[in-house]
Short mmCIF file of C-alpha atoms and ligand atoms in Angstrom, two decimals:
data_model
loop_
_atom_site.label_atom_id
_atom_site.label_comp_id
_atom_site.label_asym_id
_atom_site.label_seq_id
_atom_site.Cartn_x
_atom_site.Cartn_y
_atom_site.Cartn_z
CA UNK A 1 37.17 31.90 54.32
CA UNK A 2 33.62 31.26 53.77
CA UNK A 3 30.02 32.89 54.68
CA UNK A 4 29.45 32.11 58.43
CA UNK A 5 25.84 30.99 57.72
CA UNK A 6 24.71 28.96 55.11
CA UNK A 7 21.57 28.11 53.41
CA UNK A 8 21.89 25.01 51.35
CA UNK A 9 18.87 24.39 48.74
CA UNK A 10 18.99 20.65 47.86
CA UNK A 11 17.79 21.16 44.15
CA UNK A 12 17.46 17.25 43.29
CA UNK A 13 15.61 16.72 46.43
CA UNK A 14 13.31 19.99 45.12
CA UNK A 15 12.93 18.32 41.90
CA UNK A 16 11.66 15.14 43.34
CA UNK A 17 9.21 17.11 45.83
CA UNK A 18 8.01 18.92 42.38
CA UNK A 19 7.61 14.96 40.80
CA UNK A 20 5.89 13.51 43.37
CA UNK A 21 2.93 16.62 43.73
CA UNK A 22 2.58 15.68 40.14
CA UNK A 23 1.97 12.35 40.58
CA UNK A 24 -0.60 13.14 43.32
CA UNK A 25 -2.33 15.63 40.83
CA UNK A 26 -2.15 14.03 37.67
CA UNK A 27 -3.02 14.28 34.67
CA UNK A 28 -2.48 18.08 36.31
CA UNK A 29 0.18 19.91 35.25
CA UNK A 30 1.89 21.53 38.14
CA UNK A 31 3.24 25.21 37.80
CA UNK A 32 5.92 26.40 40.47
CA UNK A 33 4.86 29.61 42.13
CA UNK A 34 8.27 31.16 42.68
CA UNK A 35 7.41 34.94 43.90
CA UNK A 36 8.91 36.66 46.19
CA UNK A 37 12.78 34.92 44.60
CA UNK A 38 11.33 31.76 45.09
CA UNK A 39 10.40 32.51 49.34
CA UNK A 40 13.55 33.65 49.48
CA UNK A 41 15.54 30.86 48.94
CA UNK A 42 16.74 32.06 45.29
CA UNK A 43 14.58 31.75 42.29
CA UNK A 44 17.42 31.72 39.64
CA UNK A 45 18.47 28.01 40.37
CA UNK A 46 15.40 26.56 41.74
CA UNK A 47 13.81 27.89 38.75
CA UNK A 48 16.02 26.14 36.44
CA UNK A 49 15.68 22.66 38.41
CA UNK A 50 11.96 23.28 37.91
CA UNK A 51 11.98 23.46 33.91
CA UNK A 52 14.36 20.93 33.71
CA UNK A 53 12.09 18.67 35.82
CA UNK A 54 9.00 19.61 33.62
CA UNK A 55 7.65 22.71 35.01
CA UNK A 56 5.68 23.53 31.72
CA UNK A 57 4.91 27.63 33.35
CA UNK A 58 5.92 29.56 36.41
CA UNK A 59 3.91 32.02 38.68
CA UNK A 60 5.45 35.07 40.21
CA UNK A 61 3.47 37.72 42.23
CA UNK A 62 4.95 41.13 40.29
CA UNK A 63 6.94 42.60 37.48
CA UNK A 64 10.40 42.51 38.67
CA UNK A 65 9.58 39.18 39.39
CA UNK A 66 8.45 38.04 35.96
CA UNK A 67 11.47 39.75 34.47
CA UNK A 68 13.92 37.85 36.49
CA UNK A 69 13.04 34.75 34.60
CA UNK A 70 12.60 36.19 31.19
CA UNK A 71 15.60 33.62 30.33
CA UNK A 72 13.65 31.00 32.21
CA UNK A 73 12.03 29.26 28.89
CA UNK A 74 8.50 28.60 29.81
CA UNK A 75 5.65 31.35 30.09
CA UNK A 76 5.92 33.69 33.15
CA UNK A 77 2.39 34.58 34.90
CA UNK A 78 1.80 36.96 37.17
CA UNK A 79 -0.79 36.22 39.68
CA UNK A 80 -3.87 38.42 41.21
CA UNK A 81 -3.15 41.68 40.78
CA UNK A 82 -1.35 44.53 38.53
CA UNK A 83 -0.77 48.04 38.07
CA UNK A 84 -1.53 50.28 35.52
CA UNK A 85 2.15 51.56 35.23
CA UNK A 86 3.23 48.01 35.02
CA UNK A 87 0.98 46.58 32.05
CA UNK A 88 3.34 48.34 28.87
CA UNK A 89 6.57 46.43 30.37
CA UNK A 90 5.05 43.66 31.08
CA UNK A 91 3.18 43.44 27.91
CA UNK A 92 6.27 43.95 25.88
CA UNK A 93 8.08 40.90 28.08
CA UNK A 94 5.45 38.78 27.00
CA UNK A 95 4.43 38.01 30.40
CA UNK A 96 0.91 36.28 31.24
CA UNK A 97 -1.47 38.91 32.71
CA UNK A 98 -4.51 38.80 35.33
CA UNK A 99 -7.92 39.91 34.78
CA UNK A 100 -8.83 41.32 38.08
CA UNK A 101 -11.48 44.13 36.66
CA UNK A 102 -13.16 45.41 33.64
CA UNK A 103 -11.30 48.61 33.74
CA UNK A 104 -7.95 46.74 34.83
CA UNK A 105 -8.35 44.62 31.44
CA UNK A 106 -9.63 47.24 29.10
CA UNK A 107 -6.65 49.31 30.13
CA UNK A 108 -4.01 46.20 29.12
CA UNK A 109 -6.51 45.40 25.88
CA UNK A 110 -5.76 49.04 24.61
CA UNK A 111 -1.94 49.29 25.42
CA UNK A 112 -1.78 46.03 23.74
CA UNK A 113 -3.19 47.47 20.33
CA UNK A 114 -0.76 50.85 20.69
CA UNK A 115 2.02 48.05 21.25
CA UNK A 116 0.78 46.31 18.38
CA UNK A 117 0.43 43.28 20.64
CA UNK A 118 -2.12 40.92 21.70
CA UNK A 119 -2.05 40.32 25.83
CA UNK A 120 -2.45 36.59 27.05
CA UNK A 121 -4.35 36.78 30.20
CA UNK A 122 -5.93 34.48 33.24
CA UNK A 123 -9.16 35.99 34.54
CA UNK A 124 -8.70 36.15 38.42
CA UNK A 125 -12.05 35.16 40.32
CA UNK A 126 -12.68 35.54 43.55
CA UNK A 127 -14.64 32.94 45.05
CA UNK A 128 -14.42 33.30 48.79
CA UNK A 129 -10.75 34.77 49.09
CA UNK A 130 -11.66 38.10 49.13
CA UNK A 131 -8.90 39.62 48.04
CA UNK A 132 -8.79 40.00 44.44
CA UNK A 133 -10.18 39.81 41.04
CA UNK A 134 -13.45 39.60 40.15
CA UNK A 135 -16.25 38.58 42.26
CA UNK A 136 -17.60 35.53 41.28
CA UNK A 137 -21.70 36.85 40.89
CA UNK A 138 -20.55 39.67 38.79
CA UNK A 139 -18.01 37.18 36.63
CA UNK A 140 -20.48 36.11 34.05
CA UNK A 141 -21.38 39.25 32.86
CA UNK A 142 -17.96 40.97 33.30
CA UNK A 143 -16.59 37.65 31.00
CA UNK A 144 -19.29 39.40 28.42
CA UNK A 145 -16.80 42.54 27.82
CA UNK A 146 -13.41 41.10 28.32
CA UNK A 147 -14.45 38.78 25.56
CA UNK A 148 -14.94 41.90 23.26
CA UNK A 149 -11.66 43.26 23.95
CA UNK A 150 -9.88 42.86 20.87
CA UNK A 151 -6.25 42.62 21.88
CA UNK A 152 -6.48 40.27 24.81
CA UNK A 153 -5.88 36.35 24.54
CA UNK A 154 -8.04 35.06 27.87
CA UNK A 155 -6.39 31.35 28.21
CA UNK A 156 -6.98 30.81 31.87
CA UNK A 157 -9.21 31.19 34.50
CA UNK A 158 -8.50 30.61 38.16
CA UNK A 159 -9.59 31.27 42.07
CA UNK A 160 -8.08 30.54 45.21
CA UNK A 161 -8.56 29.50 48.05
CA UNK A 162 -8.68 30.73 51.59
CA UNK A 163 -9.08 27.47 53.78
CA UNK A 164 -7.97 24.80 51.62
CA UNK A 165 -5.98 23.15 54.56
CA UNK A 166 -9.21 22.05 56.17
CA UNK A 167 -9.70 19.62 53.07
CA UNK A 168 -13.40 19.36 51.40
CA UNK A 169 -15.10 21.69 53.83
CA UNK A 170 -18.24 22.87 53.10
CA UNK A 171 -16.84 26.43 52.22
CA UNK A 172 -14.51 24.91 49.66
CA UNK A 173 -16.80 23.03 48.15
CA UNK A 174 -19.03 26.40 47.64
CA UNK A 175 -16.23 27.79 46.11
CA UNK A 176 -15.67 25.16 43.54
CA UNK A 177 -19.34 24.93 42.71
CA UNK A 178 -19.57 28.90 42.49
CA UNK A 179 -16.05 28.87 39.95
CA UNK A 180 -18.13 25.87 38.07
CA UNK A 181 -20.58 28.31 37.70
CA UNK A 182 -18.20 31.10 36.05
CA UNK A 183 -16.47 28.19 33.85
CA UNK A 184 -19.90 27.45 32.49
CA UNK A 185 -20.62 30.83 31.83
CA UNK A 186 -17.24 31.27 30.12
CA UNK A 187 -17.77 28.52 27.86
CA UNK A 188 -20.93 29.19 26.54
CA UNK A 189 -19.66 32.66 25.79
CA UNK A 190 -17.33 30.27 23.68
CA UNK A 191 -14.09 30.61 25.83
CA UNK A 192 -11.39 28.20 25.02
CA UNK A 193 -9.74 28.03 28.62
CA UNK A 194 -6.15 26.35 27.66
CA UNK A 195 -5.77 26.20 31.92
CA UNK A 196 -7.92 26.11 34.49
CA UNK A 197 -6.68 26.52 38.01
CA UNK A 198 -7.40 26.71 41.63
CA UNK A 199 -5.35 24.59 44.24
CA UNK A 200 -2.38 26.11 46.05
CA UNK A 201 -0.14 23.42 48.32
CA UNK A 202 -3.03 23.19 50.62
CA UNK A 203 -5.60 21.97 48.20
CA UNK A 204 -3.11 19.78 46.52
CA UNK A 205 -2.92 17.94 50.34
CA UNK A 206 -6.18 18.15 51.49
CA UNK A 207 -8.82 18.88 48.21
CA UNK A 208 -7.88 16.41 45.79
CA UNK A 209 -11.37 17.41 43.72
CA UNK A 210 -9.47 20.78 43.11
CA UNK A 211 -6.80 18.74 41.39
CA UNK A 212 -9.07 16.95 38.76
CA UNK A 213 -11.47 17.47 35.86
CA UNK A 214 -12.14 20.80 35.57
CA UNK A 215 -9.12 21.59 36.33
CA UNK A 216 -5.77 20.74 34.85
CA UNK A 217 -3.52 23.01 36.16
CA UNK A 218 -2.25 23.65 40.12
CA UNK A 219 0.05 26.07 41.90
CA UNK A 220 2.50 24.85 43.97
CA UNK A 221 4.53 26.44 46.28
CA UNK A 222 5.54 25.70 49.72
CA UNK A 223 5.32 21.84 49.00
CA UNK A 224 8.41 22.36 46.20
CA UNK A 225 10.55 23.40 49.53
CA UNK A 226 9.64 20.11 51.21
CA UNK A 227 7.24 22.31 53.69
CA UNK A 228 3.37 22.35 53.95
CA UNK A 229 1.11 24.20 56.41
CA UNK A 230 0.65 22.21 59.69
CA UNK A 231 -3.04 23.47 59.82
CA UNK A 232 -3.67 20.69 57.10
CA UNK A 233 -2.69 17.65 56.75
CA UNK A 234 -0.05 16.20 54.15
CA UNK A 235 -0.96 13.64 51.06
CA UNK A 236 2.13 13.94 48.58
CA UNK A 237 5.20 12.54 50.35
CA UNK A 238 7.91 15.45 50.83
CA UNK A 239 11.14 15.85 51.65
CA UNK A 240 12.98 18.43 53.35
CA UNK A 241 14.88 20.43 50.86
CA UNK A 242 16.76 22.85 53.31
CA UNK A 243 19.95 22.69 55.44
CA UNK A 244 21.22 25.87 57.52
CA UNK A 245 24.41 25.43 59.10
CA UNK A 246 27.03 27.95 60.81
CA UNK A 247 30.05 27.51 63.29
CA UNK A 248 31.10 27.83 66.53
CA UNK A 249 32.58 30.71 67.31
CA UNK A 250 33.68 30.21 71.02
CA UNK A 251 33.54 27.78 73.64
CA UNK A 252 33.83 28.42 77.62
CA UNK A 253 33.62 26.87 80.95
CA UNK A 254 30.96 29.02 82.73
CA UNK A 255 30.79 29.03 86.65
CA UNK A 256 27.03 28.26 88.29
CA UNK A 257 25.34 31.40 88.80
CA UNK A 258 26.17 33.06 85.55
CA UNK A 259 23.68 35.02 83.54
CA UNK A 260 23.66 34.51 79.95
CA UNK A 261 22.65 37.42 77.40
CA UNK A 262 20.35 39.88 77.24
CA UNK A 263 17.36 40.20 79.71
CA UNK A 264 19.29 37.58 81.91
CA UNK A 265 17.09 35.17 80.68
CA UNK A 266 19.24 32.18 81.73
CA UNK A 267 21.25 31.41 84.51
CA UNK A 268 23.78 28.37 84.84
CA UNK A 269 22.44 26.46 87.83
CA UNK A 270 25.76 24.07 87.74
CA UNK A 271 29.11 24.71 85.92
CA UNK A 272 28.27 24.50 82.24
CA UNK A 273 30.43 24.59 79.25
CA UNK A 274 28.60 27.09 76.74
CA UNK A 275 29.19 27.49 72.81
CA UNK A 276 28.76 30.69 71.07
CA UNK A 277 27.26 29.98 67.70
CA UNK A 278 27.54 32.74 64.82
CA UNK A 279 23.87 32.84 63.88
CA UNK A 280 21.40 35.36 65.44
CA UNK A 281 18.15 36.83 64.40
CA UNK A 282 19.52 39.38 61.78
CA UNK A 283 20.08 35.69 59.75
CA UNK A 284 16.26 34.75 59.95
CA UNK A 285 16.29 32.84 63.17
CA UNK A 286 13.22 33.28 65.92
CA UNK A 287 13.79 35.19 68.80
CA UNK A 288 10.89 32.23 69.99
CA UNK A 289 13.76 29.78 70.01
CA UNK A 290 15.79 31.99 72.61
CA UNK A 291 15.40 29.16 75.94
CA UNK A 292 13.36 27.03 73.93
CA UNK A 293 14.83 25.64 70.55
CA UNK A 294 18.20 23.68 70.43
CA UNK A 295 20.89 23.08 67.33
CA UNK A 296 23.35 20.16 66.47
CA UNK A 297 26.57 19.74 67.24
CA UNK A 298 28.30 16.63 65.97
CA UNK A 299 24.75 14.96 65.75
CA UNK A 300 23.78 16.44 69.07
CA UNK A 301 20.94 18.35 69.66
CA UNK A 302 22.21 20.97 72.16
CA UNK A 303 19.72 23.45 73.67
CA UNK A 304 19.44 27.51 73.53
CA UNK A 305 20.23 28.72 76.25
CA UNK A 306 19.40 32.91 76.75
CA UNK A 307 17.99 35.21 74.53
CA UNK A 308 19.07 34.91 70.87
CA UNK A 309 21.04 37.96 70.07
CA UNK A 310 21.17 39.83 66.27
CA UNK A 311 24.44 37.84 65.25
CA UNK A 312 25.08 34.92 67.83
CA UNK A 313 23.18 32.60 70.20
CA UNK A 314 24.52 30.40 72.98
CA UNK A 315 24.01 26.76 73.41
CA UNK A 316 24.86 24.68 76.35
CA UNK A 317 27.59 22.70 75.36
CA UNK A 318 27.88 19.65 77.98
CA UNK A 319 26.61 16.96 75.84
CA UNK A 320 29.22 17.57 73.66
CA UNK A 321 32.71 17.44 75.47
CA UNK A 322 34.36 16.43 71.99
CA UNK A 323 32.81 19.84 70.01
CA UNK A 324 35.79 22.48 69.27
CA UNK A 325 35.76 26.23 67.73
CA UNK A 326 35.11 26.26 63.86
CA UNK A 327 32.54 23.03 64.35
CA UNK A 328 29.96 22.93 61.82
CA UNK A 329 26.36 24.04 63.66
CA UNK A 330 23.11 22.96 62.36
CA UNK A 331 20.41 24.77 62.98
CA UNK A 332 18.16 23.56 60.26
CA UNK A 333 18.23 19.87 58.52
CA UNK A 334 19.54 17.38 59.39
CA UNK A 335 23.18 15.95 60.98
CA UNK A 336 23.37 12.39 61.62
CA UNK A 337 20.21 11.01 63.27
CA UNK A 338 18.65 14.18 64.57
CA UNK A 339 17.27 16.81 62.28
CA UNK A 340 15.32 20.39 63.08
CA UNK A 341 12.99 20.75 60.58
CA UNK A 342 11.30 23.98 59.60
CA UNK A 343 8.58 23.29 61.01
CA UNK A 344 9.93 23.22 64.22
CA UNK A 345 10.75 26.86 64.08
CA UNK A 346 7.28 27.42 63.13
CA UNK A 347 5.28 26.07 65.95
CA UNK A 348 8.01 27.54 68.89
CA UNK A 349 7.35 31.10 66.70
CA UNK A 350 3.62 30.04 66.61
CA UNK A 351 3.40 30.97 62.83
CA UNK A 352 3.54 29.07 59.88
CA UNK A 353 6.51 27.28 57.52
CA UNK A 354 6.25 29.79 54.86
CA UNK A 355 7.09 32.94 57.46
CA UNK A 356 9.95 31.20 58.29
CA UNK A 357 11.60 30.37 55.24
CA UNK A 358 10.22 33.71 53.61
CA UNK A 359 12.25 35.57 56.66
CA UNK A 360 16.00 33.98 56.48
CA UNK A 361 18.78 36.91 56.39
CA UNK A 362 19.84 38.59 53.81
CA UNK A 363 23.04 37.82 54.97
CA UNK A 364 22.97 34.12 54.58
CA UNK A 365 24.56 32.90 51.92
CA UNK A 366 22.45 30.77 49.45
CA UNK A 367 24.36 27.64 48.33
CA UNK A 368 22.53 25.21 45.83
CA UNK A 369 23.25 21.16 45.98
CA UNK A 370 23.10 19.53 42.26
C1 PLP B 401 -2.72 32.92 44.17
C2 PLP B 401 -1.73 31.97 44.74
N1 PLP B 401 -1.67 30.73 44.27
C3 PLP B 401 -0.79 29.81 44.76
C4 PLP B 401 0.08 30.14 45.77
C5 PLP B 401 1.05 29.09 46.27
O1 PLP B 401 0.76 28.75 47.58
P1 PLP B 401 1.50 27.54 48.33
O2 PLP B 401 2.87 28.00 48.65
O3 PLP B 401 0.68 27.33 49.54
O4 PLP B 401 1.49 26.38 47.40
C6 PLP B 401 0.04 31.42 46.32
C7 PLP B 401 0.94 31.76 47.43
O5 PLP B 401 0.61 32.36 48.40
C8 PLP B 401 -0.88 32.36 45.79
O6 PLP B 401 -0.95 33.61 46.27
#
């Protein structure tokens, strides 16, 4: 017996998405931003892929995060934001640190000196996000007292950015010049910045001048999962790095005239031979594709017919006389010829790549290839 719906993470393929957004970005490192387990697809394997393909640092969002890959082997850094509760631990765990305010930072230098520690830390600034960290025209002085806080070791200093996918618009630009401003404050206060970082997946595609001299360092997310965000366009050539598949759970000659599922959404306007597939909503899938999305049988792309239910969705089956109970259904990736990529969910959902994979079940079982 095995788990009805599967997730398959192609790790090779992910390691070769990771290799080729370093090529694009070079001599820029590139440092997987795994938070949230790695959008949900697991962070314990994919993380291991990523070090063994080079990943010289990782970036989570919080604690629990940071101490899932205490084994990892690189440094673990926590971006934009942290609690005071959460500095001791994740002092002691030797995990990387944001700056996001004086107070924040004096409050992580001085539990680094009762520790008997010293904290390595990224200053966070914001230059147009507006969500976190400092704000860029009160960075200079604020770099004044962090750099008189004894027990903090300020290697980095980043920003991000909130529009990256429409390339070198004039508001990214205004953010780069305003962090150029901050970087030249922090050097004459004699900061030696190890990394300096900005671009997110977006940038990488669509800002190359965030991925060069002053920077060495980018974050990269979606783009590991062979995904980007359809608002931009794409430079580094991906590939798609997921495969969801479940079975066929039932397969029926329906009369014309009958309603299928809930809301009676769909009616058979000839006789129709219909497949119940064991996937649902409850496993991630978009109550958007209910009518409007299709999955492969034997290489076929078969539509949705009805409403997706929490556990099963029905397809109609009549391009497909040769499909029996127990076939292998894909409803992501590719089978054959045809392929559903993510994106496809996305724009019938009318959201974005990284809602979609951040939202598959729980009860999906995560399989790894390689
Ligand atoms: C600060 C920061 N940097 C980088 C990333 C990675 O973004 P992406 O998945 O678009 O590469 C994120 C993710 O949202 C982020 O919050």
């Amino acid at each position: 017996m095995q788990h009805r719906v599967i997730l398959t993470v192609d790790l090779p393929t992910l390691a070769s998405n990771y290799r080729a957004v370093r090529t694009i970005v070079a001599p820029c490192a590139v440092m997987p931003v795994l938070k949230a387990n790695a959008y949900g697809l697991g962070v314990g394997p994919i993380a291991h892929a990523l070090v063994a393909a080079g990943a010289p640092r990782i970036a989570v969002a919080e604690p629990f995060e940071a101490l899932a890959l205490a084994e990892a082997g690189v440094p673990i850094q926590i971006l934009s934001g942290i609690l005071p509760d959460e500095i001791a631990p994740m002092i002691e765990a030797g995990v990387t640190l944001p700056l996001v305010s004086v107070s924040s930072a004096k409050a992580i230098s001085e539990t680094a000196r009762r520790l008997g520690r010293t904290a390595v830390c990224h200053v966070a600034l914001d230059t147009g996000m507006g969500r976190a960290g400092f704000l860029w025209q009160d960075a200079p002085a604020a770099l004044r007292t962090l750099v008189s806080f004894p027990h903090l070791a300020i290697e980095g200093l980043f920003t991000h950015f909130p529009l990256a996918y429409e390339g070198a618009s004039a508001f990214t630009r205004e953010q780069l010049r305003r962090f150029r401003l901050v970087l030249d404050a922090a050097h004459a206060l004699g900061l030696r910045l190890k990394w300096i970082h900005a671009a997110n997946s977006d940038a990488i595609n669509n800002a190359p001048e965030a991925c060069a001299p002053p920077f060495n360092l980018v974050r990269c997310g979606i783009n590991l999962h062979g995904a980007f965000d359809a608002a931009g366009s794409l430079r580094v050539p991906l590939r798609p790095v997921l495969t969801m598949t479940t079975r066929l759970a039932q397969i029926r000659d329906l009369p014309a005239g009958t309603p299928i599922g809930y809301g009676h959404t769909y009616r058979t306007r000839r006789p129709m031979r219909e497949g119940t597939v064991c996937a649902g909503y409850a496993d991630g899938l978009p109550l958007a594709l209910s009518n409007r999305g299709s999955v492969l049988v034997r290489g076929v792309a078969v539509p949705i017919v009805g409403r997706l239910s929490m556990d099963y969705l029905t397809v109609n089956l009549d391009d497909v006389p040769e499909a029996r109970v127990g076939d292998v259904v894909t409803l992501l990736g590719r089978d054959g010829d045809a392929e559903i990529p993510v994106q496809d969910w996305a724009n019938l959902k009318g959201t974005h790549a990284y809602d979609i994979i951040c939202s598959i079940g729980s009860r999906v079982a995560r399989e790894y290839r390689g």
